Amino acid sequence: MSNIQEEIGRRRTFAIISHPDAGKTTLTEKLLLFGGQIQVAGAVKSNKIKKTATSDWMEIEKQRGISVTTSVMEFDYNGYKINILDTPGFLNFEGEVHSALRVADAAIIAVDAKAGIEVGTELAWERAEAAGIPKAFFINKFDDPECRFKKAFDSLREHFGVIVCPIVIPMIDVDKVIGFVNLINMTVYTFDSASGSYVKSEIPEQFR
């Protein structure tokens, strides 16, 4: 019995929710990639990447590039078993989102960096509030050069108030994300393409 309780105790379940097409499934793929569960991140819609997203397993999801059912993925991280619930964004499948939030420990609300807050963003917040679970915004889709973190963040702060507080922000140089800053410990993480991992360092003077 103790082994069962230990196994339950080390599990953490996160539901990823958002407005349609804010990048939930793509975010899930990256989490699986960095969690070591997959070797190559798939694409929801791409002519260059032939591998479809791991969580989009139904034929209709592969064809239309949308999620119609909640997919459950897992990987180990620092001694914990992380469960990721990739939920549909469209209101037609709202029941899937409610079911996911009932079993989740916390919600991650994906936000399109270019669009900022959208109708579905508000609904996602309200659903997580109703479920009584912690929630965090993840500003996503920075591959578009027109995306602006501050603009997207300001739209969230303006709507939800000062309760929205940044924890990690991107470090941008000439419209390109070169790393990110952890505001909790004031540490920079930049990606080293040679090793394929992130390098930890102090914040450069020009970014202070």
mmCIF file with all atom_site columns, C-alpha atoms in Angstrom:
data_model
loop_
_atom_site.group_PDB
_atom_site.id
_atom_site.type_symbol
_atom_site.label_atom_id
_atom_site.label_alt_id
_atom_site.label_comp_id
_atom_site.label_asym_id
_atom_site.label_entity_id
_atom_site.label_seq_id
_atom_site.pdbx_PDB_ins_code
_atom_site.Cartn_x
_atom_site.Cartn_y
_atom_site.Cartn_z
_atom_site.occupancy
_atom_site.B_iso_or_equiv
_atom_site.pdbx_formal_charge
_atom_site.auth_seq_id
_atom_site.auth_comp_id
_atom_site.auth_asym_id
_atom_site.auth_atom_id
_atom_site.pdbx_PDB_model_num
ATOM 1   C CA . MET A 1 1   ? 0.000   0.000  0.000   1.00 0.00 ? 1   MET A CA 1
ATOM 2   C CA . SER A 1 2   ? 2.862   2.401  0.809   1.00 0.00 ? 2   SER A CA 1
ATOM 3   C CA . ASN A 1 3   ? 4.265   1.968  -2.697  1.00 0.00 ? 3   ASN A CA 1
ATOM 4   C CA . ILE A 1 4   ? 0.885   2.889  -4.176  1.00 0.00 ? 4   ILE A CA 1
ATOM 5   C CA . GLN A 1 5   ? 0.672   6.002  -2.001  1.00 0.00 ? 5   GLN A CA 1
ATOM 6   C CA . GLU A 1 6   ? 4.208   6.999  -2.975  1.00 0.00 ? 6   GLU A CA 1
ATOM 7   C CA . GLU A 1 7   ? 3.342   6.588  -6.653  1.00 0.00 ? 7   GLU A CA 1
ATOM 8   C CA . ILE A 1 8   ? 0.222   8.717  -6.237  1.00 0.00 ? 8   ILE A CA 1
ATOM 9   C CA . GLY A 1 9   ? 2.184   11.324 -4.289  1.00 0.00 ? 9   GLY A CA 1
ATOM 10  C CA . ARG A 1 10  ? 4.767   11.840 -7.015  1.00 0.00 ? 10  ARG A CA 1
ATOM 11  C CA . ARG A 1 11  ? 2.219   12.488 -9.765  1.00 0.00 ? 11  ARG A CA 1
ATOM 12  C CA . ARG A 1 12  ? 1.443   16.002 -10.990 1.00 0.00 ? 12  ARG A CA 1
ATOM 13  C CA . THR A 1 13  ? -1.311  16.525 -13.567 1.00 0.00 ? 13  THR A CA 1
ATOM 14  C CA . PHE A 1 14  ? -1.559  19.657 -15.722 1.00 0.00 ? 14  PHE A CA 1
ATOM 15  C CA . ALA A 1 15  ? -4.422  20.488 -18.082 1.00 0.00 ? 15  ALA A CA 1
ATOM 16  C CA . ILE A 1 16  ? -3.462  22.695 -21.034 1.00 0.00 ? 16  ILE A CA 1
ATOM 17  C CA . ILE A 1 17  ? -6.421  24.868 -22.045 1.00 0.00 ? 17  ILE A CA 1
ATOM 18  C CA . SER A 1 18  ? -6.870  27.922 -24.268 1.00 0.00 ? 18  SER A CA 1
ATOM 19  C CA . HIS A 1 19  ? -8.626  29.706 -27.083 1.00 0.00 ? 19  HIS A CA 1
ATOM 20  C CA . PRO A 1 20  ? -8.613  27.581 -30.289 1.00 0.00 ? 20  PRO A CA 1
ATOM 21  C CA . ASP A 1 21  ? -5.294  27.569 -32.151 1.00 0.00 ? 21  ASP A CA 1
ATOM 22  C CA . ALA A 1 22  ? -3.252  29.132 -29.354 1.00 0.00 ? 22  ALA A CA 1
ATOM 23  C CA . GLY A 1 23  ? -0.732  26.286 -29.558 1.00 0.00 ? 23  GLY A CA 1
ATOM 24  C CA . LYS A 1 24  ? -1.801  23.803 -26.862 1.00 0.00 ? 24  LYS A CA 1
ATOM 25  C CA . THR A 1 25  ? -0.794  20.713 -28.801 1.00 0.00 ? 25  THR A CA 1
ATOM 26  C CA . THR A 1 26  ? 2.486   22.252 -29.967 1.00 0.00 ? 26  THR A CA 1
ATOM 27  C CA . LEU A 1 27  ? 3.288   23.141 -26.350 1.00 0.00 ? 27  LEU A CA 1
ATOM 28  C CA . THR A 1 28  ? 2.482   19.564 -25.332 1.00 0.00 ? 28  THR A CA 1
ATOM 29  C CA . GLU A 1 29  ? 4.888   18.276 -27.986 1.00 0.00 ? 29  GLU A CA 1
ATOM 30  C CA . LYS A 1 30  ? 7.698   20.451 -26.641 1.00 0.00 ? 30  LYS A CA 1
ATOM 31  C CA . LEU A 1 31  ? 7.076   19.295 -23.085 1.00 0.00 ? 31  LEU A CA 1
ATOM 32  C CA . LEU A 1 32  ? 7.238   15.679 -24.257 1.00 0.00 ? 32  LEU A CA 1
ATOM 33  C CA . LEU A 1 33  ? 10.423  16.417 -26.206 1.00 0.00 ? 33  LEU A CA 1
ATOM 34  C CA . PHE A 1 34  ? 12.254  18.075 -23.310 1.00 0.00 ? 34  PHE A CA 1
ATOM 35  C CA . GLY A 1 35  ? 10.841  15.456 -20.940 1.00 0.00 ? 35  GLY A CA 1
ATOM 36  C CA . GLY A 1 36  ? 12.576  12.775 -23.030 1.00 0.00 ? 36  GLY A CA 1
ATOM 37  C CA . GLN A 1 37  ? 9.363   11.013 -24.003 1.00 0.00 ? 37  GLN A CA 1
ATOM 38  C CA . ILE A 1 38  ? 9.803   11.625 -27.745 1.00 0.00 ? 38  ILE A CA 1
ATOM 39  C CA . GLN A 1 39  ? 12.867  12.273 -29.906 1.00 0.00 ? 39  GLN A CA 1
ATOM 40  C CA . VAL A 1 40  ? 11.312  14.637 -32.462 1.00 0.00 ? 40  VAL A CA 1
ATOM 41  C CA . ALA A 1 41  ? 8.495   17.101 -31.858 1.00 0.00 ? 41  ALA A CA 1
ATOM 42  C CA . GLY A 1 42  ? 5.674   16.694 -34.353 1.00 0.00 ? 42  GLY A CA 1
ATOM 43  C CA . ALA A 1 43  ? 3.681   19.452 -35.990 1.00 0.00 ? 43  ALA A CA 1
ATOM 44  C CA . VAL A 1 44  ? -0.010  20.239 -35.905 1.00 0.00 ? 44  VAL A CA 1
ATOM 45  C CA . LYS A 1 45  ? 0.123   21.903 -39.318 1.00 0.00 ? 45  LYS A CA 1
ATOM 46  C CA . SER A 1 46  ? 3.333   21.873 -41.295 1.00 0.00 ? 46  SER A CA 1
ATOM 47  C CA . ASN A 1 47  ? 4.535   21.072 -44.789 1.00 0.00 ? 47  ASN A CA 1
ATOM 48  C CA . LYS A 1 48  ? 8.111   20.726 -43.552 1.00 0.00 ? 48  LYS A CA 1
ATOM 49  C CA . ILE A 1 49  ? 7.597   18.379 -40.610 1.00 0.00 ? 49  ILE A CA 1
ATOM 50  C CA . LYS A 1 50  ? 6.162   15.022 -41.646 1.00 0.00 ? 50  LYS A CA 1
ATOM 51  C CA . LYS A 1 51  ? 5.544   13.755 -38.113 1.00 0.00 ? 51  LYS A CA 1
ATOM 52  C CA . THR A 1 52  ? 2.092   14.628 -36.768 1.00 0.00 ? 52  THR A CA 1
ATOM 53  C CA . ALA A 1 53  ? 1.609   15.675 -33.170 1.00 0.00 ? 53  ALA A CA 1
ATOM 54  C CA . THR A 1 54  ? 1.776   12.788 -30.706 1.00 0.00 ? 54  THR A CA 1
ATOM 55  C CA . SER A 1 55  ? -1.435  13.802 -28.940 1.00 0.00 ? 55  SER A CA 1
ATOM 56  C CA . ASP A 1 56  ? -3.388  14.149 -32.196 1.00 0.00 ? 56  ASP A CA 1
ATOM 57  C CA . TRP A 1 57  ? -3.896  10.419 -32.681 1.00 0.00 ? 57  TRP A CA 1
ATOM 58  C CA . MET A 1 58  ? -7.373  10.368 -34.279 1.00 0.00 ? 58  MET A CA 1
ATOM 59  C CA . GLU A 1 59  ? -7.577  10.496 -38.070 1.00 0.00 ? 59  GLU A CA 1
ATOM 60  C CA . ILE A 1 60  ? -9.804  13.589 -38.027 1.00 0.00 ? 60  ILE A CA 1
ATOM 61  C CA . GLU A 1 61  ? -7.258  15.363 -35.803 1.00 0.00 ? 61  GLU A CA 1
ATOM 62  C CA . LYS A 1 62  ? -4.422  14.536 -38.200 1.00 0.00 ? 62  LYS A CA 1
ATOM 63  C CA . GLN A 1 63  ? -6.440  15.697 -41.225 1.00 0.00 ? 63  GLN A CA 1
ATOM 64  C CA . ARG A 1 64  ? -7.831  18.924 -39.766 1.00 0.00 ? 64  ARG A CA 1
ATOM 65  C CA . GLY A 1 65  ? -4.974  19.879 -37.447 1.00 0.00 ? 65  GLY A CA 1
ATOM 66  C CA . ILE A 1 66  ? -7.230  20.293 -34.409 1.00 0.00 ? 66  ILE A CA 1
ATOM 67  C CA . SER A 1 67  ? -7.767  18.374 -31.174 1.00 0.00 ? 67  SER A CA 1
ATOM 68  C CA . VAL A 1 68  ? -11.247 16.919 -30.688 1.00 0.00 ? 68  VAL A CA 1
ATOM 69  C CA . THR A 1 69  ? -10.573 14.835 -27.594 1.00 0.00 ? 69  THR A CA 1
ATOM 70  C CA . THR A 1 70  ? -8.368  15.171 -24.528 1.00 0.00 ? 70  THR A CA 1
ATOM 71  C CA . SER A 1 71  ? -5.103  13.260 -24.843 1.00 0.00 ? 71  SER A CA 1
ATOM 72  C CA . VAL A 1 72  ? -3.095  12.142 -21.820 1.00 0.00 ? 72  VAL A CA 1
ATOM 73  C CA . MET A 1 73  ? 0.696   12.157 -22.024 1.00 0.00 ? 73  MET A CA 1
ATOM 74  C CA . GLU A 1 74  ? 3.287   11.527 -19.318 1.00 0.00 ? 74  GLU A CA 1
ATOM 75  C CA . PHE A 1 75  ? 6.995   11.782 -18.618 1.00 0.00 ? 75  PHE A CA 1
ATOM 76  C CA . ASP A 1 76  ? 9.313   11.721 -15.603 1.00 0.00 ? 76  ASP A CA 1
ATOM 77  C CA . TYR A 1 77  ? 10.892  14.917 -14.305 1.00 0.00 ? 77  TYR A CA 1
ATOM 78  C CA . ASN A 1 78  ? 13.021  15.354 -11.160 1.00 0.00 ? 78  ASN A CA 1
ATOM 79  C CA . GLY A 1 79  ? 11.473  12.334 -9.504  1.00 0.00 ? 79  GLY A CA 1
ATOM 80  C CA . TYR A 1 80  ? 7.906   13.287 -10.402 1.00 0.00 ? 80  TYR A CA 1
ATOM 81  C CA . LYS A 1 81  ? 5.554   11.706 -12.914 1.00 0.00 ? 81  LYS A CA 1
ATOM 82  C CA . ILE A 1 82  ? 4.175   14.571 -14.994 1.00 0.00 ? 82  ILE A CA 1
ATOM 83  C CA . ASN A 1 83  ? 0.802   14.020 -16.661 1.00 0.00 ? 83  ASN A CA 1
ATOM 84  C CA . ILE A 1 84  ? -0.164  16.419 -19.452 1.00 0.00 ? 84  ILE A CA 1
ATOM 85  C CA . LEU A 1 85  ? -3.809  16.695 -20.540 1.00 0.00 ? 85  LEU A CA 1
ATOM 86  C CA . ASP A 1 86  ? -3.963  18.237 -24.025 1.00 0.00 ? 86  ASP A CA 1
ATOM 87  C CA . THR A 1 87  ? -7.555  19.482 -24.346 1.00 0.00 ? 87  THR A CA 1
ATOM 88  C CA . PRO A 1 88  ? -9.593  20.647 -27.376 1.00 0.00 ? 88  PRO A CA 1
ATOM 89  C CA . GLY A 1 89  ? -10.033 24.395 -27.833 1.00 0.00 ? 89  GLY A CA 1
ATOM 90  C CA . PHE A 1 90  ? -13.314 24.519 -29.709 1.00 0.00 ? 90  PHE A CA 1
ATOM 91  C CA . LEU A 1 91  ? -16.569 24.915 -27.758 1.00 0.00 ? 91  LEU A CA 1
ATOM 92  C CA . ASN A 1 92  ? -18.014 21.858 -29.529 1.00 0.00 ? 92  ASN A CA 1
ATOM 93  C CA . PHE A 1 93  ? -15.812 19.745 -27.259 1.00 0.00 ? 93  PHE A CA 1
ATOM 94  C CA . GLU A 1 94  ? -16.279 21.733 -24.044 1.00 0.00 ? 94  GLU A CA 1
ATOM 95  C CA . GLY A 1 95  ? -17.163 18.586 -22.087 1.00 0.00 ? 95  GLY A CA 1
ATOM 96  C CA . GLU A 1 96  ? -13.639 17.282 -22.663 1.00 0.00 ? 96  GLU A CA 1
ATOM 97  C CA . VAL A 1 97  ? -12.182 20.403 -21.045 1.00 0.00 ? 97  VAL A CA 1
ATOM 98  C CA . HIS A 1 98  ? -14.450 20.189 -17.999 1.00 0.00 ? 98  HIS A CA 1
ATOM 99  C CA . SER A 1 99  ? -13.532 16.523 -17.498 1.00 0.00 ? 99  SER A CA 1
ATOM 100 C CA . ALA A 1 100 ? -9.809  17.308 -17.724 1.00 0.00 ? 100 ALA A CA 1
ATOM 101 C CA . LEU A 1 101 ? -10.018 20.140 -15.200 1.00 0.00 ? 101 LEU A CA 1
ATOM 102 C CA . ARG A 1 102 ? -11.806 17.895 -12.697 1.00 0.00 ? 102 ARG A CA 1
ATOM 103 C CA . VAL A 1 103 ? -8.732  15.645 -12.423 1.00 0.00 ? 103 VAL A CA 1
ATOM 104 C CA . ALA A 1 104 ? -5.973  18.229 -12.951 1.00 0.00 ? 104 ALA A CA 1
ATOM 105 C CA . ASP A 1 105 ? -3.783  19.679 -10.193 1.00 0.00 ? 105 ASP A CA 1
ATOM 106 C CA . ALA A 1 106 ? -3.328  22.905 -12.156 1.00 0.00 ? 106 ALA A CA 1
ATOM 107 C CA . ALA A 1 107 ? -4.143  24.507 -15.506 1.00 0.00 ? 107 ALA A CA 1
ATOM 108 C CA . ILE A 1 108 ? -1.793  26.031 -18.064 1.00 0.00 ? 108 ILE A CA 1
ATOM 109 C CA . ILE A 1 109 ? -3.596  28.599 -20.218 1.00 0.00 ? 109 ILE A CA 1
ATOM 110 C CA . ALA A 1 110 ? -1.820  28.988 -23.562 1.00 0.00 ? 110 ALA A CA 1
ATOM 111 C CA . VAL A 1 111 ? -1.974  32.464 -25.105 1.00 0.00 ? 111 VAL A CA 1
ATOM 112 C CA . ASP A 1 112 ? -1.136  33.363 -28.701 1.00 0.00 ? 112 ASP A CA 1
ATOM 113 C CA . ALA A 1 113 ? 1.659   35.965 -28.448 1.00 0.00 ? 113 ALA A CA 1
ATOM 114 C CA . LYS A 1 114 ? 0.384   37.777 -31.531 1.00 0.00 ? 114 LYS A CA 1
ATOM 115 C CA . ALA A 1 115 ? -3.307  37.836 -30.580 1.00 0.00 ? 115 ALA A CA 1
ATOM 116 C CA . GLY A 1 116 ? -2.993  38.342 -26.821 1.00 0.00 ? 116 GLY A CA 1
ATOM 117 C CA . ILE A 1 117 ? -6.150  37.789 -24.812 1.00 0.00 ? 117 ILE A CA 1
ATOM 118 C CA . GLU A 1 118 ? -9.050  36.241 -26.767 1.00 0.00 ? 118 GLU A CA 1
ATOM 119 C CA . VAL A 1 119 ? -12.583 35.106 -25.955 1.00 0.00 ? 119 VAL A CA 1
ATOM 120 C CA . GLY A 1 120 ? -11.374 31.560 -25.347 1.00 0.00 ? 120 GLY A CA 1
ATOM 121 C CA . THR A 1 121 ? -8.686  32.866 -22.986 1.00 0.00 ? 121 THR A CA 1
ATOM 122 C CA . GLU A 1 122 ? -11.373 34.331 -20.730 1.00 0.00 ? 122 GLU A CA 1
ATOM 123 C CA . LEU A 1 123 ? -13.395 31.114 -20.903 1.00 0.00 ? 123 LEU A CA 1
ATOM 124 C CA . ALA A 1 124 ? -10.325 29.048 -20.032 1.00 0.00 ? 124 ALA A CA 1
ATOM 125 C CA . TRP A 1 125 ? -9.691  31.233 -16.976 1.00 0.00 ? 125 TRP A CA 1
ATOM 126 C CA . GLU A 1 126 ? -13.328 30.959 -15.874 1.00 0.00 ? 126 GLU A CA 1
ATOM 127 C CA . ARG A 1 127 ? -13.289 27.162 -16.246 1.00 0.00 ? 127 ARG A CA 1
ATOM 128 C CA . ALA A 1 128 ? -10.117 26.850 -14.162 1.00 0.00 ? 128 ALA A CA 1
ATOM 129 C CA . GLU A 1 129 ? -11.581 29.227 -11.566 1.00 0.00 ? 129 GLU A CA 1
ATOM 130 C CA . ALA A 1 130 ? -14.740 27.112 -11.366 1.00 0.00 ? 130 ALA A CA 1
ATOM 131 C CA . ALA A 1 131 ? -12.606 23.987 -10.929 1.00 0.00 ? 131 ALA A CA 1
ATOM 132 C CA . GLY A 1 132 ? -10.799 25.673 -8.036  1.00 0.00 ? 132 GLY A CA 1
ATOM 133 C CA . ILE A 1 133 ? -7.296  24.850 -9.273  1.00 0.00 ? 133 ILE A CA 1
ATOM 134 C CA . PRO A 1 134 ? -4.138  27.001 -9.686  1.00 0.00 ? 134 PRO A CA 1
ATOM 135 C CA . LYS A 1 135 ? -3.507  28.364 -13.160 1.00 0.00 ? 135 LYS A CA 1
ATOM 136 C CA . ALA A 1 136 ? -0.688  29.955 -15.117 1.00 0.00 ? 136 ALA A CA 1
ATOM 137 C CA . PHE A 1 137 ? -0.563  31.696 -18.477 1.00 0.00 ? 137 PHE A CA 1
ATOM 138 C CA . PHE A 1 138 ? 1.955   30.534 -21.082 1.00 0.00 ? 138 PHE A CA 1
ATOM 139 C CA . ILE A 1 139 ? 2.493   33.103 -23.836 1.00 0.00 ? 139 ILE A CA 1
ATOM 140 C CA . ASN A 1 140 ? 3.113   30.960 -26.883 1.00 0.00 ? 140 ASN A CA 1
ATOM 141 C CA . LYS A 1 141 ? 3.977   30.994 -30.602 1.00 0.00 ? 141 LYS A CA 1
ATOM 142 C CA . PHE A 1 142 ? 6.995   33.300 -30.655 1.00 0.00 ? 142 PHE A CA 1
ATOM 143 C CA . ASP A 1 143 ? 8.091   31.964 -34.033 1.00 0.00 ? 143 ASP A CA 1
ATOM 144 C CA . ASP A 1 144 ? 6.222   34.879 -35.658 1.00 0.00 ? 144 ASP A CA 1
ATOM 145 C CA . PRO A 1 145 ? 8.511   37.950 -35.836 1.00 0.00 ? 145 PRO A CA 1
ATOM 146 C CA . GLU A 1 146 ? 5.478   40.209 -35.292 1.00 0.00 ? 146 GLU A CA 1
ATOM 147 C CA . CYS A 1 147 ? 4.833   38.728 -31.854 1.00 0.00 ? 147 CYS A CA 1
ATOM 148 C CA . ARG A 1 148 ? 5.490   40.936 -28.847 1.00 0.00 ? 148 ARG A CA 1
ATOM 149 C CA . PHE A 1 149 ? 5.663   39.510 -25.343 1.00 0.00 ? 149 PHE A CA 1
ATOM 150 C CA . LYS A 1 150 ? 4.959   42.854 -23.643 1.00 0.00 ? 150 LYS A CA 1
ATOM 151 C CA . LYS A 1 151 ? 1.877   43.524 -25.759 1.00 0.00 ? 151 LYS A CA 1
ATOM 152 C CA . ALA A 1 152 ? 0.430   40.083 -25.008 1.00 0.00 ? 152 ALA A CA 1
ATOM 153 C CA . PHE A 1 153 ? 1.313   40.355 -21.320 1.00 0.00 ? 153 PHE A CA 1
ATOM 154 C CA . ASP A 1 154 ? -0.171  43.848 -21.043 1.00 0.00 ? 154 ASP A CA 1
ATOM 155 C CA . SER A 1 155 ? -3.454  42.599 -22.521 1.00 0.00 ? 155 SER A CA 1
ATOM 156 C CA . LEU A 1 156 ? -3.632  39.916 -19.800 1.00 0.00 ? 156 LEU A CA 1
ATOM 157 C CA . ARG A 1 157 ? -2.686  42.355 -17.017 1.00 0.00 ? 157 ARG A CA 1
ATOM 158 C CA . GLU A 1 158 ? -5.241  44.901 -18.246 1.00 0.00 ? 158 GLU A CA 1
ATOM 159 C CA . HIS A 1 159 ? -8.055  42.344 -18.258 1.00 0.00 ? 159 HIS A CA 1
ATOM 160 C CA . PHE A 1 160 ? -7.262  40.199 -15.206 1.00 0.00 ? 160 PHE A CA 1
ATOM 161 C CA . GLY A 1 161 ? -5.475  42.795 -13.075 1.00 0.00 ? 161 GLY A CA 1
ATOM 162 C CA . VAL A 1 162 ? -2.274  42.707 -11.039 1.00 0.00 ? 162 VAL A CA 1
ATOM 163 C CA . ILE A 1 163 ? -2.913  39.074 -10.166 1.00 0.00 ? 163 ILE A CA 1
ATOM 164 C CA . VAL A 1 164 ? -1.120  38.365 -13.467 1.00 0.00 ? 164 VAL A CA 1
ATOM 165 C CA . CYS A 1 165 ? 2.563   38.480 -12.568 1.00 0.00 ? 165 CYS A CA 1
ATOM 166 C CA . PRO A 1 166 ? 5.448   37.393 -14.836 1.00 0.00 ? 166 PRO A CA 1
ATOM 167 C CA . ILE A 1 167 ? 7.675   34.590 -13.580 1.00 0.00 ? 167 ILE A CA 1
ATOM 168 C CA . VAL A 1 168 ? 9.640   33.806 -16.731 1.00 0.00 ? 168 VAL A CA 1
ATOM 169 C CA . ILE A 1 169 ? 10.100  36.263 -19.610 1.00 0.00 ? 169 ILE A CA 1
ATOM 170 C CA . PRO A 1 170 ? 11.803  35.840 -22.991 1.00 0.00 ? 170 PRO A CA 1
ATOM 171 C CA . MET A 1 171 ? 15.145  37.493 -23.679 1.00 0.00 ? 171 MET A CA 1
ATOM 172 C CA . ILE A 1 172 ? 14.884  39.001 -27.154 1.00 0.00 ? 172 ILE A CA 1
ATOM 173 C CA . ASP A 1 173 ? 17.654  40.366 -29.333 1.00 0.00 ? 173 ASP A CA 1
ATOM 174 C CA . VAL A 1 174 ? 16.706  41.915 -32.721 1.00 0.00 ? 174 VAL A CA 1
ATOM 175 C CA . ASP A 1 175 ? 13.290  40.247 -32.813 1.00 0.00 ? 175 ASP A CA 1
ATOM 176 C CA . LYS A 1 176 ? 14.734  36.827 -32.013 1.00 0.00 ? 176 LYS A CA 1
ATOM 177 C CA . VAL A 1 177 ? 14.250  34.908 -28.786 1.00 0.00 ? 177 VAL A CA 1
ATOM 178 C CA . ILE A 1 178 ? 17.735  33.956 -27.567 1.00 0.00 ? 178 ILE A CA 1
ATOM 179 C CA . GLY A 1 179 ? 16.802  32.696 -24.131 1.00 0.00 ? 179 GLY A CA 1
ATOM 180 C CA . PHE A 1 180 ? 14.627  33.389 -21.147 1.00 0.00 ? 180 PHE A CA 1
ATOM 181 C CA . VAL A 1 181 ? 14.925  34.994 -17.733 1.00 0.00 ? 181 VAL A CA 1
ATOM 182 C CA . ASN A 1 182 ? 13.688  33.373 -14.538 1.00 0.00 ? 182 ASN A CA 1
ATOM 183 C CA . LEU A 1 183 ? 12.544  36.342 -12.437 1.00 0.00 ? 183 LEU A CA 1
ATOM 184 C CA . ILE A 1 184 ? 12.378  34.230 -9.279  1.00 0.00 ? 184 ILE A CA 1
ATOM 185 C CA . ASN A 1 185 ? 16.131  33.630 -9.112  1.00 0.00 ? 185 ASN A CA 1
ATOM 186 C CA . MET A 1 186 ? 17.130  36.306 -11.682 1.00 0.00 ? 186 MET A CA 1
ATOM 187 C CA . THR A 1 187 ? 18.906  33.768 -13.851 1.00 0.00 ? 187 THR A CA 1
ATOM 188 C CA . VAL A 1 188 ? 19.218  33.582 -17.637 1.00 0.00 ? 188 VAL A CA 1
ATOM 189 C CA . TYR A 1 189 ? 18.897  30.371 -19.645 1.00 0.00 ? 189 TYR A CA 1
ATOM 190 C CA . THR A 1 190 ? 20.173  30.420 -23.228 1.00 0.00 ? 190 THR A CA 1
ATOM 191 C CA . PHE A 1 191 ? 20.025  27.543 -25.690 1.00 0.00 ? 191 PHE A CA 1
ATOM 192 C CA . ASP A 1 192 ? 23.329  26.001 -26.748 1.00 0.00 ? 192 ASP A CA 1
ATOM 193 C CA . SER A 1 193 ? 22.829  24.406 -30.158 1.00 0.00 ? 193 SER A CA 1
ATOM 194 C CA . ALA A 1 194 ? 26.094  22.458 -29.872 1.00 0.00 ? 194 ALA A CA 1
ATOM 195 C CA . SER A 1 195 ? 25.031  20.542 -26.777 1.00 0.00 ? 195 SER A CA 1
ATOM 196 C CA . GLY A 1 196 ? 21.296  20.742 -27.403 1.00 0.00 ? 196 GLY A CA 1
ATOM 197 C CA . SER A 1 197 ? 20.663  21.994 -23.881 1.00 0.00 ? 197 SER A CA 1
ATOM 198 C CA . TYR A 1 198 ? 20.100  25.238 -21.988 1.00 0.00 ? 198 TYR A CA 1
ATOM 199 C CA . VAL A 1 199 ? 23.001  27.030 -20.360 1.00 0.00 ? 199 VAL A CA 1
ATOM 200 C CA . LYS A 1 200 ? 22.437  28.851 -17.063 1.00 0.00 ? 200 LYS A CA 1
ATOM 201 C CA . SER A 1 201 ? 24.111  32.222 -16.501 1.00 0.00 ? 201 SER A CA 1
ATOM 202 C CA . GLU A 1 202 ? 23.685  35.644 -14.953 1.00 0.00 ? 202 GLU A CA 1
ATOM 203 C CA . ILE A 1 203 ? 21.622  38.323 -16.713 1.00 0.00 ? 203 ILE A CA 1
ATOM 204 C CA . PRO A 1 204 ? 23.786  40.265 -19.213 1.00 0.00 ? 204 PRO A CA 1
ATOM 205 C CA . GLU A 1 205 ? 24.128  43.961 -18.409 1.00 0.00 ? 205 GLU A CA 1
ATOM 206 C CA . GLN A 1 206 ? 22.263  45.090 -21.551 1.00 0.00 ? 206 GLN A CA 1
ATOM 207 C CA . PHE A 1 207 ? 19.170  43.161 -20.467 1.00 0.00 ? 207 PHE A CA 1
ATOM 208 C CA . ARG A 1 208 ? 19.035  44.442 -16.896 1.00 0.00 ? 208 ARG A CA 1
#
